[in-house]
PDB file of C-alpha atoms in Angstrom:
ATOM      1  CA  MET H  20      15.634-176.562  73.403  1.00 79.00           C
ATOM      2  CA  ILE H  21      17.168-179.879  73.050  1.00 89.00           C
ATOM      3  CA  GLY H  22      16.460-181.510  69.943  1.00 93.00           C
ATOM      4  CA  ARG H  23      18.595-184.507  69.716  1.00 96.00           C
ATOM      5  CA  LEU H  24      21.040-186.496  71.960  1.00 97.00           C
ATOM      6  CA  SER H  25      23.552-189.070  70.961  1.00 98.00           C
ATOM      7  CA  GLY H  26      25.395-191.174  73.336  1.00 97.00           C
ATOM      8  CA  GLN H  27      25.674-194.532  75.361  1.00 98.00           C
ATOM      9  CA  LEU H  28      22.688-196.023  76.706  1.00 98.00           C
ATOM     10  CA  ALA H  29      23.596-196.063  80.700  1.00 98.00           C
ATOM     11  CA  GLU H  30      20.274-197.494  82.074  1.00 97.00           C
ATOM     12  CA  LYS H  31      16.851-198.984  80.937  1.00 97.00           C
ATOM     13  CA  ASN H  32      13.955-198.865  83.377  1.00 95.00           C
ATOM     14  CA  PRO H  33      10.866-198.731  81.594  1.00 92.00           C
ATOM     15  CA  PRO H  34       9.640-196.042  80.794  1.00 92.00           C
ATOM     16  CA  GLN H  35      12.657-194.321  81.509  1.00 96.00           C
ATOM     17  CA  ILE H  36      16.363-194.456  80.405  1.00 98.00           C
ATOM     18  CA  VAL H  37      19.541-192.782  81.065  1.00 98.00           C
ATOM     19  CA  LEU H  38      21.504-191.533  78.214  1.00 98.00           C
ATOM     20  CA  ASP H  39      25.309-190.828  78.976  1.00 98.00           C
ATOM     21  CA  VAL H  40      26.439-187.672  76.638  1.00 97.00           C
ATOM     22  CA  GLN H  41      30.186-187.394  77.125  1.00 96.00           C
ATOM     23  CA  GLY H  42      29.732-187.946  80.857  1.00 96.00           C
ATOM     24  CA  VAL H  43      26.385-186.428  81.486  1.00 97.00           C
ATOM     25  CA  GLY H  44      23.731-188.392  82.290  1.00 97.00           C
ATOM     26  CA  TYR H  45      20.380-187.411  80.796  1.00 97.00           C
ATOM     27  CA  GLU H  46      16.894-189.001  81.998  1.00 97.00           C
ATOM     28  CA  LEU H  47      14.398-189.419  79.496  1.00 97.00           C
ATOM     29  CA  ASP H  48      11.066-190.847  79.355  1.00 97.00           C
ATOM     30  CA  VAL H  49      10.117-192.987  76.388  1.00 97.00           C
ATOM     31  CA  PRO H  50       7.095-194.700  74.932  1.00 96.00           C
ATOM     32  CA  MET H  51       7.377-198.285  74.999  1.00 94.00           C
ATOM     33  CA  SER H  52       7.668-198.287  71.181  1.00 91.00           C
ATOM     34  CA  THR H  53      10.996-196.764  71.453  1.00 95.00           C
ATOM     35  CA  PHE H  54      12.048-198.717  74.520  1.00 96.00           C
ATOM     36  CA  TYR H  55      11.572-202.081  72.913  1.00 94.00           C
ATOM     37  CA  ASN H  56      13.771-200.954  69.938  1.00 95.00           C
ATOM     38  CA  LEU H  57      16.527-199.503  72.110  1.00 97.00           C
ATOM     39  CA  PRO H  58      20.001-201.346  71.744  1.00 97.00           C
ATOM     40  CA  ALA H  59      21.661-203.043  74.778  1.00 97.00           C
ATOM     41  CA  VAL H  60      22.875-201.118  77.568  1.00 97.00           C
ATOM     42  CA  GLY H  61      26.526-199.659  76.769  1.00 97.00           C
ATOM     43  CA  ASP H  62      25.571-199.370  73.264  1.00 98.00           C
ATOM     44  CA  PRO H  63      25.692-196.071  71.265  1.00 98.00           C
ATOM     45  CA  VAL H  64      22.137-194.486  70.351  1.00 98.00           C
ATOM     46  CA  THR H  65      20.626-191.509  68.946  1.00 98.00           C
ATOM     47  CA  LEU H  66      17.500-190.069  70.163  1.00 98.00           C
ATOM     48  CA  LEU H  67      15.292-187.271  69.087  1.00 98.00           C
ATOM     49  CA  THR H  68      13.977-185.283  71.992  1.00 97.00           C
ATOM     50  CA  HIS H  69      11.033-182.933  73.382  1.00 97.00           C
ATOM     51  CA  PHE H  70      12.039-181.037  76.177  1.00 95.00           C
ATOM     52  CA  ALA H  71       9.294-179.596  78.485  1.00 92.00           C
ATOM     53  CA  VAL H  72       9.459-176.923  81.002  1.00 90.00           C
ATOM     54  CA  ARG H  73       6.407-176.997  83.585  1.00 87.00           C
ATOM     55  CA  GLU H  74       6.005-175.370  86.931  1.00 90.00           C
ATOM     56  CA  ASP H  75       6.994-178.586  88.761  1.00 91.00           C
ATOM     57  CA  GLY H  76       9.979-179.267  86.851  1.00 91.00           C
ATOM     58  CA  HIS H  77      11.789-179.855  83.426  1.00 93.00           C
ATOM     59  CA  PHE H  78      11.390-183.155  81.550  1.00 95.00           C
ATOM     60  CA  LEU H  79      12.991-184.751  78.682  1.00 97.00           C
ATOM     61  CA  TYR H  80      11.371-187.303  76.268  1.00 97.00           C
ATOM     62  CA  GLY H  81      12.926-189.305  73.646  1.00 97.00           C
ATOM     63  CA  PHE H  82      11.875-190.963  70.410  1.00 97.00           C
ATOM     64  CA  LEU H  83      13.838-193.195  68.054  1.00 96.00           C
ATOM     65  CA  THR H  84      11.821-191.813  65.162  1.00 96.00           C
ATOM     66  CA  ALA H  85      10.783-188.434  63.902  1.00 95.00           C
ATOM     67  CA  GLY H  86       7.110-189.902  63.349  1.00 95.00           C
ATOM     68  CA  GLU H  87       6.927-190.785  67.083  1.00 96.00           C
ATOM     69  CA  ARG H  88       8.334-187.411  68.332  1.00 96.00           C
ATOM     70  CA  PHE H  89       5.537-185.755  65.774  1.00 96.00           C
ATOM     71  CA  ALA H  90       2.699-187.929  66.941  1.00 96.00           C
ATOM     72  CA  PHE H  91       3.593-187.158  70.512  1.00 96.00           C
ATOM     73  CA  ARG H  92       3.653-183.323  70.095  1.00 96.00           C
ATOM     74  CA  GLN H  93       0.361-183.559  68.074  1.00 95.00           C
ATOM     75  CA  LEU H  94      -1.076-185.356  71.235  1.00 95.00           C
ATOM     76  CA  LEU H  95       0.124-182.506  73.544  1.00 95.00           C
ATOM     77  CA  LYS H  96      -1.537-180.093  71.430  1.00 93.00           C
ATOM     78  CA  ILE H  97      -4.995-181.657  72.464  1.00 92.00           C
ATOM     79  CA  SER H  98      -6.805-180.091  75.691  1.00 88.00           C
ATOM     80  CA  GLY H  99      -6.426-182.357  78.381  1.00 86.00           C
ATOM     81  CA  ILE H 100      -3.703-184.547  76.983  1.00 92.00           C
ATOM     82  CA  GLY H 101      -0.419-184.456  78.812  1.00 92.00           C
ATOM     83  CA  ALA H 102       2.844-186.261  78.349  1.00 93.00           C
ATOM     84  CA  ARG H 103       1.908-189.304  80.445  1.00 92.00           C
ATOM     85  CA  THR H 104      -1.148-189.751  78.331  1.00 94.00           C
ATOM     86  CA  ALA H 105       0.640-189.231  75.177  1.00 95.00           C
ATOM     87  CA  LEU H 106       3.435-191.766  76.132  1.00 95.00           C
ATOM     88  CA  ALA H 107       0.664-194.123  77.116  1.00 95.00           C
ATOM     89  CA  VAL H 108      -0.895-193.739  73.642  1.00 96.00           C
ATOM     90  CA  LEU H 109       2.256-194.254  71.971  1.00 95.00           C
ATOM     91  CA  SER H 110       3.027-197.278  73.961  1.00 94.00           C
ATOM     92  CA  GLY H 111      -0.124-198.918  73.288  1.00 92.00           C
ATOM     93  CA  LEU H 112       0.104-198.238  69.509  1.00 93.00           C
ATOM     94  CA  SER H 113       2.544-197.689  66.755  1.00 92.00           C
ATOM     95  CA  VAL H 114       2.326-194.437  64.909  1.00 93.00           C
ATOM     96  CA  ALA H 115       1.052-196.357  61.944  1.00 93.00           C
ATOM     97  CA  ASP H 116      -1.719-197.851  64.184  1.00 93.00           C
ATOM     98  CA  LEU H 117      -2.578-194.307  65.701  1.00 94.00           C
ATOM     99  CA  ALA H 118      -2.983-193.103  62.397  1.00 94.00           C
ATOM    100  CA  ALA H 119      -5.089-196.073  61.085  1.00 93.00           C
ATOM    101  CA  ALA H 120      -7.261-195.606  63.792  1.00 93.00           C
ATOM    102  CA  VAL H 121      -7.561-192.001  63.339  1.00 94.00           C
ATOM    103  CA  ALA H 122      -8.478-192.321  59.719  1.00 92.00           C
ATOM    104  CA  ARG H 123     -10.994-194.875  60.384  1.00 93.00           C
ATOM    105  CA  GLN H 124     -12.290-193.256  63.375  1.00 93.00           C
ATOM    106  CA  GLU H 125     -11.976-196.229  65.655  1.00 93.00           C
ATOM    107  CA  VAL H 126     -12.791-195.386  68.955  1.00 93.00           C
ATOM    108  CA  GLY H 127     -12.366-199.107  70.202  1.00 93.00           C
ATOM    109  CA  ARG H 128      -8.631-199.198  69.313  1.00 93.00           C
ATOM    110  CA  LEU H 129      -7.872-196.127  71.488  1.00 93.00           C
ATOM    111  CA  THR H 130      -9.936-197.112  74.554  1.00 93.00           C
ATOM    112  CA  LYS H 131      -7.740-200.338  74.829  1.00 92.00           C
ATOM    113  CA  VAL H 132      -4.807-198.112  75.972  1.00 91.00           C
ATOM    114  CA  PRO H 133      -4.832-197.677  79.717  1.00 88.00           C
ATOM    115  CA  GLY H 134      -6.063-194.356  80.902  1.00 86.00           C
ATOM    116  CA  ILE H 135      -8.135-193.543  77.694  1.00 91.00           C
ATOM    117  CA  GLY H 136     -12.006-193.537  78.093  1.00 91.00           C
ATOM    118  CA  LYS H 137     -14.660-193.390  75.489  1.00 93.00           C
ATOM    119  CA  LYS H 138     -14.744-189.549  75.561  1.00 92.00           C
ATOM    120  CA  THR H 139     -11.140-188.998  75.570  1.00 91.00           C
ATOM    121  CA  ALA H 140     -10.725-191.300  72.603  1.00 93.00           C
ATOM    122  CA  GLU H 141     -13.487-189.563  70.639  1.00 92.00           C
ATOM    123  CA  ARG H 142     -11.750-186.266  71.498  1.00 92.00           C
ATOM    124  CA  LEU H 143      -8.433-187.663  70.244  1.00 92.00           C
ATOM    125  CA  LEU H 144      -9.726-188.936  66.899  1.00 92.00           C
ATOM    126  CA  LEU H 145     -11.562-185.891  66.138  1.00 91.00           C
ATOM    127  CA  GLU H 146      -8.568-183.518  66.777  1.00 92.00           C
ATOM    128  CA  LEU H 147      -6.009-185.759  65.371  1.00 93.00           C
ATOM    129  CA  LYS H 148      -7.925-186.113  62.056  1.00 89.00           C
ATOM    130  CA  GLY H 149      -5.693-185.135  59.018  1.00 86.00           C
ATOM    131  CA  LYS H 150      -2.847-184.418  61.334  1.00 86.00           C
ATOM    132  CA  LEU H 151      -1.080-188.087  61.119  1.00 80.00           C
ATOM    133  CA  ALA H 152      -0.395-189.812  57.892  1.00 64.00           C
ATOM    134  CA  GLU H 153      -1.617-193.291  57.643  1.00 54.00           C
TER     135      GLU H 153
END
């Protein structure tokens, strides 16, 4: 498992970045909440990671905060929610906004995220209840 990477930010092409770690370029997909807070290309950065091995490949996801990674992992546990959808949720809502939406059961906030319909939003709110701190 790759839990964290520290290196020089080599490329930024949303939602993907390349992190140069001692000459090895790691491609990571990141939510826009992380992307917008990254330093300039060439600057050092440390990202927490989630490494996923699937039938169609190996994928690495990066996050600036433990809260983002935790929320991403909680979203992945929900049936029918994959990494792309989880990234979309975290790109459309901060972790605090997501936690508030879950606490208040605000379906409308989640349906504003591209790719999230009413039924999916309802399922997310139900399954995330009590798992994210507001």
